[in-house]
mmCIF file of C-alpha atoms in Angstrom:
data_model
loop_
_atom_site.group_PDB
_atom_site.id
_atom_site.type_symbol
_atom_site.label_atom_id
_atom_site.label_comp_id
_atom_site.label_asym_id
_atom_site.label_seq_id
_atom_site.Cartn_x
_atom_site.Cartn_y
_atom_site.Cartn_z
ATOM 1 C CA MET R 1 0.000 0.000 0.000
ATOM 2 C CA LYS R 2 1.252 3.500 -0.815
ATOM 3 C CA ILE R 3 0.512 6.089 1.871
ATOM 4 C CA SER R 4 1.036 9.827 1.389
ATOM 5 C CA PHE R 5 0.990 12.403 4.193
ATOM 6 C CA LEU R 6 0.375 16.070 3.340
ATOM 7 C CA LEU R 7 2.147 18.224 5.952
ATOM 8 C CA HIS R 8 2.379 22.006 6.426
ATOM 9 C CA ASN R 9 6.174 22.229 6.828
ATOM 10 C CA ALA R 10 8.180 19.082 7.510
ATOM 11 C CA TYR R 11 11.321 21.168 8.106
ATOM 12 C CA GLY R 12 10.106 22.765 11.339
ATOM 13 C CA ILE R 13 9.549 21.541 14.901
ATOM 14 C CA GLY R 14 6.150 20.822 16.408
ATOM 15 C CA GLY R 15 3.778 18.193 17.691
ATOM 16 C CA THR R 16 2.083 17.506 14.350
ATOM 17 C CA ILE R 17 5.440 17.115 12.610
ATOM 18 C CA THR R 18 6.703 14.782 15.330
ATOM 19 C CA THR R 19 3.664 12.519 15.320
ATOM 20 C CA THR R 20 3.552 12.440 11.496
ATOM 21 C CA PHE R 21 7.197 11.394 11.369
ATOM 22 C CA ASN R 22 6.587 8.773 14.078
ATOM 23 C CA LEU R 23 3.632 7.242 12.236
ATOM 24 C CA ALA R 24 5.376 7.409 8.850
ATOM 25 C CA HIS R 25 8.460 5.642 10.259
ATOM 26 C CA ALA R 26 6.357 2.841 11.732
ATOM 27 C CA LEU R 27 4.243 2.395 8.588
ATOM 28 C CA ALA R 28 7.393 2.237 6.441
ATOM 29 C CA GLU R 29 8.088 -1.212 7.911
ATOM 30 C CA ARG R 30 5.386 -2.667 5.621
ATOM 31 C CA HIS R 31 4.293 0.079 3.210
ATOM 32 C CA GLU R 32 5.586 2.639 0.717
ATOM 33 C CA VAL R 33 5.365 5.960 2.568
ATOM 34 C CA GLU R 34 5.958 9.550 1.527
ATOM 35 C CA ILE R 35 5.615 12.895 3.282
ATOM 36 C CA VAL R 36 4.721 15.860 1.079
ATOM 37 C CA SER R 37 5.670 19.176 2.694
ATOM 38 C CA ALA R 38 3.616 22.096 1.398
ATOM 39 C CA LEU R 39 6.385 24.499 2.450
ATOM 40 C CA ARG R 40 10.140 24.324 2.954
ATOM 41 C CA HIS R 41 12.322 26.974 4.599
ATOM 42 C CA ARG R 42 15.661 25.220 5.208
ATOM 43 C CA GLU R 43 17.959 22.582 3.735
ATOM 44 C CA ASP R 44 17.452 19.760 6.243
ATOM 45 C CA THR R 45 14.620 18.636 8.482
ATOM 46 C CA SER R 46 14.940 19.466 12.177
ATOM 47 C CA LEU R 47 13.753 15.958 13.082
ATOM 48 C CA THR R 48 15.394 12.792 11.817
ATOM 49 C CA LEU R 49 13.488 11.182 8.951
ATOM 50 C CA ASP R 50 13.652 7.449 8.305
ATOM 51 C CA PRO R 51 15.486 6.957 4.972
ATOM 52 C CA ARG R 52 12.679 4.635 3.824
ATOM 53 C CA VAL R 53 10.251 7.591 3.887
ATOM 54 C CA ARG R 54 10.362 9.814 0.808
ATOM 55 C CA LEU R 55 10.138 13.572 1.459
ATOM 56 C CA ARG R 56 8.841 15.944 -1.238
ATOM 57 C CA PRO R 57 8.585 19.737 -0.719
ATOM 58 C CA LEU R 58 6.204 21.697 -2.936
ATOM 59 C CA VAL R 59 7.136 25.358 -2.377
ATOM 60 C CA ASP R 60 10.696 26.216 -1.335
ATOM 61 C CA LEU R 61 10.526 29.534 0.483
ATOM 62 C CA ARG R 62 14.292 29.979 0.212
ATOM 63 C CA HIS R 63 13.857 30.586 -3.517
ATOM 64 C CA GLU R 64 10.164 31.141 -4.110
ATOM 65 C CA LYS R 65 8.878 33.458 -1.391
ATOM 66 C CA ASP R 66 8.761 36.297 -3.966
ATOM 67 C CA HIS R 67 7.261 34.168 -6.743
ATOM 68 C CA PRO R 68 4.426 36.205 -8.349
ATOM 69 C CA LEU R 69 1.864 33.505 -7.550
ATOM 70 C CA HIS R 70 3.044 33.301 -3.948
ATOM 71 C CA LEU R 71 2.228 36.984 -3.527
ATOM 72 C CA ARG R 72 -1.426 36.323 -4.375
ATOM 73 C CA PRO R 73 -3.853 35.004 -1.728
ATOM 74 C CA ALA R 74 -4.889 31.365 -1.648
ATOM 75 C CA LYS R 75 -8.355 30.488 -2.913
ATOM 76 C CA VAL R 76 -8.624 26.812 -1.952
ATOM 77 C CA PHE R 77 -6.937 26.893 1.460
ATOM 78 C CA PRO R 78 -9.653 28.364 3.763
ATOM 79 C CA ALA R 79 -9.156 31.993 4.805
ATOM 80 C CA SER R 80 -10.385 31.180 8.336
ATOM 81 C CA GLU R 81 -7.528 28.700 8.919
ATOM 82 C CA TYR R 82 -4.752 29.810 11.290
ATOM 83 C CA ARG R 83 -1.997 29.338 8.677
ATOM 84 C CA TYR R 84 -3.877 31.037 5.817
ATOM 85 C CA LYS R 85 -1.401 33.904 5.339
ATOM 86 C CA GLN R 86 1.395 31.404 4.681
ATOM 87 C CA TYR R 87 -0.527 29.932 1.745
ATOM 88 C CA SER R 88 -1.031 31.409 -1.698
ATOM 89 C CA GLU R 89 -2.130 30.851 -5.244
ATOM 90 C CA LEU R 90 1.211 29.077 -5.703
ATOM 91 C CA THR R 91 0.536 26.588 -2.899
ATOM 92 C CA ASP R 92 -3.008 26.119 -4.248
ATOM 93 C CA ARG R 93 -1.569 25.224 -7.650
ATOM 94 C CA ARG R 94 1.230 22.938 -6.400
ATOM 95 C CA ILE R 95 -1.015 21.051 -3.969
ATOM 96 C CA GLY R 96 -3.717 20.721 -6.638
ATOM 97 C CA GLU R 97 -1.220 19.338 -9.161
ATOM 98 C CA LEU R 98 0.139 16.899 -6.579
ATOM 99 C CA LEU R 99 -3.287 15.548 -5.673
ATOM 100 C CA ALA R 100 -4.475 15.349 -9.286
ATOM 101 C CA THR R 101 -1.569 13.072 -10.183
ATOM 102 C CA THR R 102 -1.116 11.101 -6.956
ATOM 103 C CA ASP R 103 -0.840 7.332 -7.166
ATOM 104 C CA ALA R 104 -1.263 6.923 -3.400
ATOM 105 C CA ASP R 105 -3.760 4.375 -2.144
ATOM 106 C CA VAL R 106 -4.266 6.456 1.005
ATOM 107 C CA ALA R 107 -3.742 10.230 1.284
ATOM 108 C CA ILE R 108 -3.722 11.841 4.727
ATOM 109 C CA GLY R 109 -4.042 15.552 5.483
ATOM 110 C CA THR R 110 -2.631 16.811 8.768
ATOM 111 C CA ARG R 111 -4.360 20.158 9.376
ATOM 112 C CA PRO R 112 -7.778 21.643 8.480
ATOM 113 C CA GLY R 113 -6.640 23.680 5.463
ATOM 114 C CA LEU R 114 -4.794 20.735 3.948
ATOM 115 C CA ASN R 115 -7.755 18.460 4.694
ATOM 116 C CA VAL R 116 -9.886 20.851 2.615
ATOM 117 C CA HIS R 117 -7.446 20.505 -0.297
ATOM 118 C CA LEU R 118 -7.584 16.736 0.094
ATOM 119 C CA ALA R 119 -11.381 16.641 0.222
ATOM 120 C CA LEU R 120 -11.835 18.876 -2.817
ATOM 121 C CA GLN R 121 -8.917 17.857 -5.042
ATOM 122 C CA ALA R 122 -7.845 14.254 -4.355
ATOM 123 C CA PRO R 123 -9.154 11.697 -6.856
ATOM 124 C CA GLU R 124 -12.136 9.531 -5.938
ATOM 125 C CA ARG R 125 -10.015 6.371 -6.294
ATOM 126 C CA THR R 126 -7.816 7.453 -3.354
ATOM 127 C CA VAL R 127 -8.817 6.905 0.258
ATOM 128 C CA ARG R 128 -8.940 10.430 1.711
ATOM 129 C CA ILE R 129 -8.328 10.813 5.455
ATOM 130 C CA GLY R 130 -8.288 14.117 7.293
ATOM 131 C CA GLN R 131 -6.398 14.272 10.582
ATOM 132 C CA GLU R 132 -7.396 16.755 13.273
ATOM 133 C CA HIS R 133 -4.668 17.585 15.801
ATOM 134 C CA LEU R 134 -6.747 20.324 17.440
ATOM 135 C CA THR R 135 -10.289 19.942 18.750
ATOM 136 C CA VAL R 136 -13.488 20.920 16.979
ATOM 137 C CA ASP R 137 -14.179 23.500 19.699
ATOM 138 C CA ASN R 138 -10.761 25.057 19.127
ATOM 139 C CA HIS R 139 -11.745 26.048 15.583
ATOM 140 C CA SER R 140 -13.490 29.343 14.918
ATOM 141 C CA PRO R 141 -17.144 29.322 13.771
ATOM 142 C CA ARG R 142 -15.985 30.528 10.329
ATOM 143 C CA LEU R 143 -13.565 27.610 10.001
ATOM 144 C CA ARG R 144 -16.138 25.084 11.197
ATOM 145 C CA ARG R 145 -18.502 26.378 8.459
ATOM 146 C CA ALA R 146 -15.790 25.844 5.839
ATOM 147 C CA LEU R 147 -15.081 22.354 7.151
ATOM 148 C CA ARG R 148 -18.768 21.417 7.072
ATOM 149 C CA ARG R 149 -18.770 22.192 3.354
ATOM 150 C CA ALA R 150 -15.600 20.233 2.523
ATOM 151 C CA TYR R 151 -15.279 17.402 5.038
ATOM 152 C CA PRO R 152 -18.267 15.340 3.780
ATOM 153 C CA ARG R 153 -16.094 14.512 0.747
ATOM 154 C CA LEU R 154 -13.526 12.787 2.962
ATOM 155 C CA ASP R 155 -13.671 9.054 3.581
ATOM 156 C CA ALA R 156 -12.609 9.391 7.205
ATOM 157 C CA LEU R 157 -11.648 11.920 9.844
ATOM 158 C CA THR R 158 -9.351 11.010 12.716
ATOM 159 C CA THR R 159 -8.945 12.842 16.001
ATOM 160 C CA VAL R 160 -6.315 12.286 18.679
ATOM 161 C CA THR R 161 -8.809 11.622 21.486
ATOM 162 C CA GLU R 162 -12.103 9.780 21.770
ATOM 163 C CA ALA R 163 -13.598 12.863 23.442
ATOM 164 C CA ASP R 164 -12.977 14.922 20.311
ATOM 165 C CA ALA R 165 -14.217 12.149 18.013
ATOM 166 C CA THR R 166 -17.458 12.178 19.993
ATOM 167 C CA ALA R 167 -17.640 15.966 19.677
ATOM 168 C CA TYR R 168 -17.174 15.784 15.897
ATOM 169 C CA ARG R 169 -19.895 13.153 15.540
ATOM 170 C CA ARG R 170 -22.237 15.277 17.623
ATOM 171 C CA LYS R 171 -21.519 18.779 16.327
ATOM 172 C CA MET R 172 -20.519 18.325 12.685
ATOM 173 C CA ARG R 173 -22.859 16.687 10.188
ATOM 174 C CA LEU R 174 -20.539 14.469 8.130
ATOM 175 C CA PRO R 175 -22.740 11.870 6.418
ATOM 176 C CA GLY R 176 -20.833 8.811 5.238
ATOM 177 C CA VAL R 177 -17.562 9.963 6.842
ATOM 178 C CA ARG R 178 -16.023 7.590 9.350
ATOM 179 C CA VAL R 179 -14.915 9.527 12.453
ATOM 180 C CA GLU R 180 -12.435 7.649 14.606
ATOM 181 C CA ALA R 181 -9.942 8.419 17.370
ATOM 182 C CA LEU R 182 -6.347 7.584 16.428
ATOM 183 C CA PRO R 183 -3.914 8.637 19.166
ATOM 184 C CA ASN R 184 -0.413 9.897 18.582
ATOM 185 C CA SER R 185 2.363 7.363 19.046
ATOM 186 C CA VAL R 186 5.744 7.702 20.735
ATOM 187 C CA PRO R 187 8.661 5.445 19.699
ATOM 188 C CA ASP R 188 10.073 2.913 22.100
ATOM 189 C CA PRO R 189 12.651 4.625 24.370
ATOM 190 C CA SER R 190 16.302 3.891 23.635
ATOM 191 C CA LEU R 191 17.482 4.727 27.171
ATOM 192 C CA PRO R 192 16.811 2.961 30.489
ATOM 193 C CA PRO R 193 13.767 4.450 32.264
ATOM 194 C CA ALA R 194 14.024 7.025 35.031
ATOM 195 C CA GLY R 195 14.907 5.611 38.419
ATOM 196 C CA GLY R 196 12.719 7.951 40.450
ATOM 197 C CA ALA R 197 15.491 9.043 42.827
ATOM 198 C CA ALA R 198 16.691 12.313 41.278
ATOM 199 C CA PRO R 199 15.140 15.436 42.871
ATOM 200 C CA TYR R 200 13.922 16.896 39.583
ATOM 201 C CA VAL R 201 10.487 17.788 38.220
ATOM 202 C CA VAL R 202 10.596 18.098 34.419
ATOM 203 C CA ALA R 203 8.248 19.953 32.055
ATOM 204 C CA ALA R 204 8.549 20.532 28.311
ATOM 205 C CA GLY R 205 6.721 22.464 25.621
ATOM 206 C CA ARG R 206 6.429 25.853 23.981
ATOM 207 C CA LEU R 207 6.694 28.783 26.401
ATOM 208 C CA VAL R 208 3.286 30.209 25.533
ATOM 209 C CA PRO R 209 0.405 31.376 27.751
ATOM 210 C CA VAL R 210 -1.834 28.327 27.264
ATOM 211 C CA LYS R 211 0.828 26.042 28.772
ATOM 212 C CA ARG R 212 0.565 27.931 32.091
ATOM 213 C CA TYR R 213 4.176 27.645 33.201
ATOM 214 C CA ASP R 214 3.459 30.609 35.460
ATOM 215 C CA LEU R 215 1.051 28.345 37.367
ATOM 216 C CA LEU R 216 3.672 25.602 37.576
ATOM 217 C CA ILE R 217 6.374 27.969 38.834
ATOM 218 C CA GLY R 218 4.006 29.396 41.427
ATOM 219 C CA ALA R 219 3.077 25.910 42.633
ATOM 220 C CA PHE R 220 6.716 24.861 42.731
ATOM 221 C CA ALA R 221 7.446 27.721 45.127
ATOM 222 C CA THR R 222 5.443 25.718 47.692
ATOM 223 C CA VAL R 223 7.455 22.585 46.889
ATOM 224 C CA ALA R 224 10.776 24.411 47.167
ATOM 225 C CA ALA R 225 9.796 25.959 50.514
ATOM 226 C CA GLU R 226 9.410 22.476 52.010
ATOM 227 C CA ARG R 227 12.013 20.622 49.944
ATOM 228 C CA PRO R 228 14.696 23.099 48.820
ATOM 229 C CA ASP R 229 16.789 20.263 47.360
ATOM 230 C CA TRP R 230 14.243 19.752 44.566
ATOM 231 C CA GLN R 231 14.460 21.507 41.197
ATOM 232 C CA LEU R 232 12.036 22.277 38.379
ATOM 233 C CA ARG R 233 13.483 22.105 34.874
ATOM 234 C CA ILE R 234 11.391 23.590 32.055
ATOM 235 C CA TYR R 235 12.430 22.783 28.476
ATOM 236 C CA GLY R 236 11.259 24.852 25.522
ATOM 237 C CA LYS R 237 11.348 28.278 23.979
ATOM 238 C CA GLY R 238 8.720 30.879 23.252
ATOM 239 C CA VAL R 239 7.255 34.314 23.877
ATOM 240 C CA GLU R 240 6.762 33.755 27.617
ATOM 241 C CA ARG R 241 10.436 33.258 28.442
ATOM 242 C CA ASP R 242 11.155 36.780 29.718
ATOM 243 C CA ARG R 243 7.969 36.902 31.784
ATOM 244 C CA LEU R 244 8.727 33.521 33.342
ATOM 245 C CA ARG R 245 12.303 34.608 34.050
ATOM 246 C CA CYS R 246 10.941 37.630 35.936
ATOM 247 C CA LEU R 247 8.535 35.430 37.906
ATOM 248 C CA ILE R 248 11.383 33.131 38.943
ATOM 249 C CA ASP R 249 13.333 36.127 40.210
ATOM 250 C CA GLU R 250 10.278 37.601 41.925
ATOM 251 C CA LEU R 251 9.676 34.349 43.838
ATOM 252 C CA ASP R 252 13.398 33.976 44.614
ATOM 253 C CA LEU R 253 13.507 30.584 42.892
ATOM 254 C CA HIS R 254 16.720 31.077 40.930
ATOM 255 C CA ASN R 255 18.267 28.074 42.739
ATOM 256 C CA ASN R 256 15.239 25.842 42.152
ATOM 257 C CA VAL R 257 13.620 26.667 38.797
ATOM 258 C CA PHE R 258 15.543 26.623 35.524
ATOM 259 C CA LEU R 259 14.491 27.537 31.980
ATOM 260 C CA MET R 260 16.579 25.030 30.061
ATOM 261 C CA GLY R 261 15.845 26.059 26.485
ATOM 262 C CA ALA R 262 14.747 23.656 23.763
ATOM 263 C CA ALA R 263 15.992 20.066 23.716
ATOM 264 C CA THR R 264 15.482 17.643 20.815
ATOM 265 C CA PRO R 265 15.013 14.791 21.451
ATOM 266 C CA MET R 266 13.691 15.108 25.003
ATOM 267 C CA GLU R 267 14.164 11.485 26.060
ATOM 268 C CA ALA R 268 17.588 12.060 27.628
ATOM 269 C CA GLU R 269 16.117 14.876 29.734
ATOM 270 C CA TRP R 270 12.988 13.017 30.849
ATOM 271 C CA VAL R 271 15.006 10.096 32.250
ATOM 272 C CA LYS R 272 17.026 12.493 34.430
ATOM 273 C CA GLY R 273 13.861 13.443 36.302
ATOM 274 C CA SER R 274 11.519 11.706 38.747
ATOM 275 C CA ILE R 275 8.240 13.557 38.103
ATOM 276 C CA ALA R 276 6.826 15.228 34.999
ATOM 277 C CA ALA R 277 4.425 18.168 35.059
ATOM 278 C CA ALA R 278 1.910 19.439 32.488
ATOM 279 C CA THR R 279 -0.185 22.469 33.395
ATOM 280 C CA SER R 280 -2.006 23.550 30.220
ATOM 281 C CA ASP R 281 -5.412 25.192 30.184
ATOM 282 C CA PHE R 282 -6.081 23.279 26.962
ATOM 283 C CA GLU R 283 -4.370 20.226 25.436
ATOM 284 C CA PRO R 284 -5.795 18.440 22.358
ATOM 285 C CA PHE R 285 -3.723 15.348 23.193
ATOM 286 C CA GLY R 286 -0.670 15.707 25.416
ATOM 287 C CA MET R 287 2.353 14.401 23.525
ATOM 288 C CA THR R 288 4.789 15.374 26.279
ATOM 289 C CA ILE R 289 2.672 13.474 28.824
ATOM 290 C CA VAL R 290 3.061 10.268 26.825
ATOM 291 C CA GLU R 291 6.775 10.925 26.216
ATOM 292 C CA ALA R 292 7.378 11.338 29.945
ATOM 293 C CA MET R 293 5.376 8.243 30.861
ATOM 294 C CA ARG R 294 7.221 6.179 28.257
ATOM 295 C CA CYS R 295 10.408 7.195 30.094
ATOM 296 C CA GLY R 296 9.024 5.965 33.423
ATOM 297 C CA LEU R 297 7.853 9.243 34.981
ATOM 298 C CA PRO R 298 4.528 9.736 36.750
ATOM 299 C CA VAL R 299 2.858 12.895 35.446
ATOM 300 C CA VAL R 300 1.059 15.569 37.441
ATOM 301 C CA SER R 301 -1.253 17.323 34.992
ATOM 302 C CA THR R 302 -4.184 19.687 34.860
ATOM 303 C CA ASP R 303 -7.385 17.892 33.882
ATOM 304 C CA CYS R 304 -7.892 20.088 30.838
ATOM 305 C CA PRO R 305 -9.799 19.253 27.641
ATOM 306 C CA HIS R 306 -9.233 16.790 26.057
ATOM 307 C CA GLY R 307 -6.105 14.674 26.274
ATOM 308 C CA PRO R 308 -4.781 14.271 29.829
ATOM 309 C CA ALA R 309 -7.746 12.374 31.271
ATOM 310 C CA GLU R 310 -7.549 9.819 28.430
ATOM 311 C CA ILE R 311 -3.837 9.264 29.055
ATOM 312 C CA ILE R 312 -3.390 9.492 32.837
ATOM 313 C CA ARG R 313 -5.121 7.180 35.299
ATOM 314 C CA ASP R 314 -5.407 9.389 38.340
ATOM 315 C CA GLY R 315 -3.676 7.889 41.360
ATOM 316 C CA GLU R 316 -2.138 5.017 39.360
ATOM 317 C CA ASP R 317 0.388 6.514 36.937
ATOM 318 C CA GLY R 318 -0.003 10.218 37.717
ATOM 319 C CA ARG R 319 -2.283 12.842 39.154
ATOM 320 C CA LEU R 320 -4.983 15.023 37.589
ATOM 321 C CA VAL R 321 -5.749 18.392 39.202
ATOM 322 C CA PRO R 322 -8.289 21.095 38.356
ATOM 323 C CA VAL R 323 -7.289 23.577 35.648
ATOM 324 C CA GLY R 324 -5.727 26.751 37.088
ATOM 325 C CA ASP R 325 -5.658 25.470 40.699
ATOM 326 C CA ARG R 326 -2.188 26.304 41.966
ATOM 327 C CA ASN R 327 -2.788 24.873 45.460
ATOM 328 C CA ALA R 328 -4.044 21.537 44.117
ATOM 329 C CA LEU R 329 -1.057 21.376 41.748
ATOM 330 C CA ALA R 330 1.384 22.080 44.589
ATOM 331 C CA SER R 331 -0.280 19.430 46.784
ATOM 332 C CA ALA R 332 -0.107 16.789 44.044
ATOM 333 C CA LEU R 333 3.563 17.535 43.394
ATOM 334 C CA LEU R 334 4.383 17.415 47.108
ATOM 335 C CA GLU R 335 2.527 14.132 47.464
ATOM 336 C CA LEU R 336 4.979 12.510 45.048
ATOM 337 C CA VAL R 337 8.025 14.434 46.291
ATOM 338 C CA ARG R 338 7.428 13.234 49.868
ATOM 339 C CA ASP R 339 6.719 9.573 49.073
ATOM 340 C CA ASP R 340 9.655 7.846 47.378
ATOM 341 C CA ASP R 341 7.899 4.461 47.182
ATOM 342 C CA ALA R 342 4.703 5.881 45.669
ATOM 343 C CA ARG R 343 6.689 7.941 43.164
ATOM 344 C CA ARG R 344 8.672 4.917 41.967
ATOM 345 C CA ARG R 345 5.587 2.676 41.886
ATOM 346 C CA MET R 346 3.630 5.194 39.838
ATOM 347 C CA GLY R 347 6.600 5.625 37.508
ATOM 348 C CA ARG R 348 6.666 1.875 36.816
ATOM 349 C CA THR R 349 2.915 1.882 36.212
ATOM 350 C CA ALA R 350 3.281 4.866 33.876
ATOM 351 C CA LEU R 351 5.857 2.924 31.876
ATOM 352 C CA ASP R 352 3.514 -0.073 31.599
ATOM 353 C CA ASN R 353 0.346 1.877 30.839
ATOM 354 C CA SER R 354 1.967 4.088 28.209
ATOM 355 C CA ARG R 355 2.822 1.087 26.028
ATOM 356 C CA ARG R 356 -0.600 1.480 24.408
ATOM 357 C CA TYR R 357 0.887 4.540 22.690
ATOM 358 C CA ALA R 358 3.835 2.594 21.280
ATOM 359 C CA PRO R 359 4.048 2.509 17.479
ATOM 360 C CA GLY R 360 2.854 -1.119 17.299
ATOM 361 C CA PRO R 361 -0.670 -0.680 18.697
ATOM 362 C CA VAL R 362 -1.212 2.684 17.001
ATOM 363 C CA VAL R 363 -0.011 1.418 13.604
ATOM 364 C CA ALA R 364 -2.216 -1.672 13.910
ATOM 365 C CA GLN R 365 -5.208 0.613 14.487
ATOM 366 C CA ALA R 366 -4.216 2.826 11.540
ATOM 367 C CA GLU R 367 -3.763 -0.159 9.217
ATOM 368 C CA ALA R 368 -7.141 -1.579 10.232
ATOM 369 C CA LEU R 369 -8.721 1.772 9.354
ATOM 370 C CA PHE R 370 -6.916 1.953 5.997
ATOM 371 C CA ASP R 371 -7.999 -1.612 5.118
ATOM 372 C CA ALA R 372 -11.634 -0.989 6.061
ATOM 373 C CA LEU R 373 -11.746 2.223 4.012
ATOM 374 C CA THR R 374 -10.081 0.543 1.021
ATOM 375 C CA VAL R 375 -12.645 -2.275 1.073
ATOM 376 C CA ALA R 376 -15.521 0.195 1.451
ATOM 377 C CA LYS R 377 -14.293 2.211 -1.535
ATOM 378 C CA ALA R 378 -13.786 -0.899 -3.678
ATOM 379 C CA THR R 379 -17.282 -2.196 -2.937
ATOM 380 C CA GLY R 380 -19.007 1.173 -3.147
ATOM 381 C CA ARG R 381 -20.211 1.029 0.444
ATOM 382 C CA PRO R 382 -20.187 4.178 2.635
ATOM 383 C CA ALA R 383 -17.261 4.405 5.057
ATOM 384 C CA ALA R 384 -19.634 5.029 7.974
ATOM 385 C CA PRO R 385 -23.300 4.271 8.693
ATOM 386 C CA PRO R 386 -25.765 7.153 8.237
ATOM 387 C CA ALA R 387 -26.167 9.468 11.216
ATOM 388 C CA ARG R 388 -29.175 8.923 13.463
ATOM 389 C CA PRO R 389 -31.937 11.542 13.019
ATOM 390 C CA GLY R 390 -31.421 12.899 16.526
ATOM 391 C CA ARG R 391 -27.729 13.367 15.912
ATOM 392 C CA ALA R 392 -28.431 15.154 12.617
ATOM 393 C CA LEU R 393 -30.766 17.564 14.417
ATOM 394 C CA VAL R 394 -28.118 18.325 17.044
ATOM 395 C CA ALA R 395 -25.468 18.868 14.351
ATOM 396 C CA GLY R 396 -27.879 21.174 12.504
ATOM 397 C CA ALA R 397 -28.362 23.275 15.638
ATOM 398 C CA TYR R 398 -24.586 23.671 16.025
ATOM 399 C CA ALA R 399 -24.274 24.585 12.332
ATOM 400 C CA ALA R 400 -26.938 27.282 12.722
ATOM 401 C CA ARG R 401 -25.198 28.688 15.777
ATOM 402 C CA ASP R 402 -21.839 28.784 13.972
ATOM 403 C CA ALA R 403 -23.467 30.552 11.016
ATOM 404 C CA ALA R 404 -24.836 33.236 13.338
ATOM 405 C CA LEU R 405 -21.502 33.638 15.139
ATOM 406 C CA ALA R 406 -19.596 33.810 11.857
ATOM 407 C CA ALA R 407 -21.984 36.465 10.531
ATOM 408 C CA THR R 408 -21.549 38.542 13.686
ATOM 409 C CA ASP R 409 -17.759 38.210 13.459
ATOM 410 C CA SER R 410 -17.818 39.274 9.813
ATOM 411 C CA MET R 411 -19.927 42.325 10.668
ATOM 412 C CA VAL R 412 -17.582 43.339 13.480
ATOM 413 C CA ARG R 413 -14.555 43.062 11.194
ATOM 414 C CA THR R 414 -16.302 45.074 8.468
ATOM 415 C CA VAL R 415 -17.188 47.859 10.926
ATOM 416 C CA GLY R 416 -13.623 47.812 12.271
ATOM 417 C CA LYS R 417 -12.198 48.283 8.780
ATOM 418 C CA ALA R 418 -14.600 51.125 8.068
ATOM 419 C CA LYS R 419 -13.468 52.997 11.204
ATOM 420 C CA ARG R 420 -9.806 52.882 10.227
#
């Protein structure tokens, strides 16, 4: 089977790139796999790509950023998509040409705008799968309206959590489209797991407001007051770095909290720690949670929508605390800091439980989906049973609400432009 992934920019760093590479590497054991990168901005990929996976860029920004067609706005890629300004008439043309001539058995889009291209331009003979790495509620009403128009032409839509798959089935009317949760996978660790003895709490991710590292630093002040030998190490870079640096100084935690910068891969840093922390207000999946657990760390996380509660079993392999609750976060961290036996036991359980996110189980689920969709297409059967009438009515109500919200947003933007 030939499988083709359509990715925004394979040469960058990010969760979608990482999980696409992971899945492509695992599928390459038994299939012909390629990754098509809509954009390219550097010579080499930041992440290591398996040599069995072919990589094809479509628009090389090093040479084509001033191409006349790249200076014109995109018409296929939806204007309400977050990355819209990076797309153009040139990307429309190159992606359209790619899809018109593809010989892939299965084509997989990896973000809403690329899923729209796939739905509208991929040939009927190809199994068309849209991946959603954000949640349906994270999309604007305008984008959800665009997706409702295009997504019914997909064969399947995958989400990274069952909670989001349920939300899509309920809120988006996608007749005949199979909606299924397909979690991200994390490769088997190459290093021995963490021993649970080192006095380090480890966190990793972009330094952006939604990750709430300010909450984590504030909670760790309570930990450091009782156990000054413990440290918090935060890996990543982003716009919040200076503000977090000031907070560390303000709380006099310069001997306990360290902004370590970005580290790729993170495995060598996870295994140095004994506890992992994740404090987001919102997390579509929680890739770093799985990475930490696969290295033998229990994870203390906010119980935010949607990922953490599907990954962590509270009290067994980590702790879930209310979103934004600094005191509850500090208490959960101290619980594990104080109890060496519990910390080590939960770390071992985390290692065991996280094996469900190893490439093997995830690839088996993906292959089963590909096979079912291929058979359905060959026999002319729909990929999914028709929606129940009640579900269609609910989806219609959400569509009407989004239409009203989108109209209001459009009016506000029009008035704002007129006032300038």
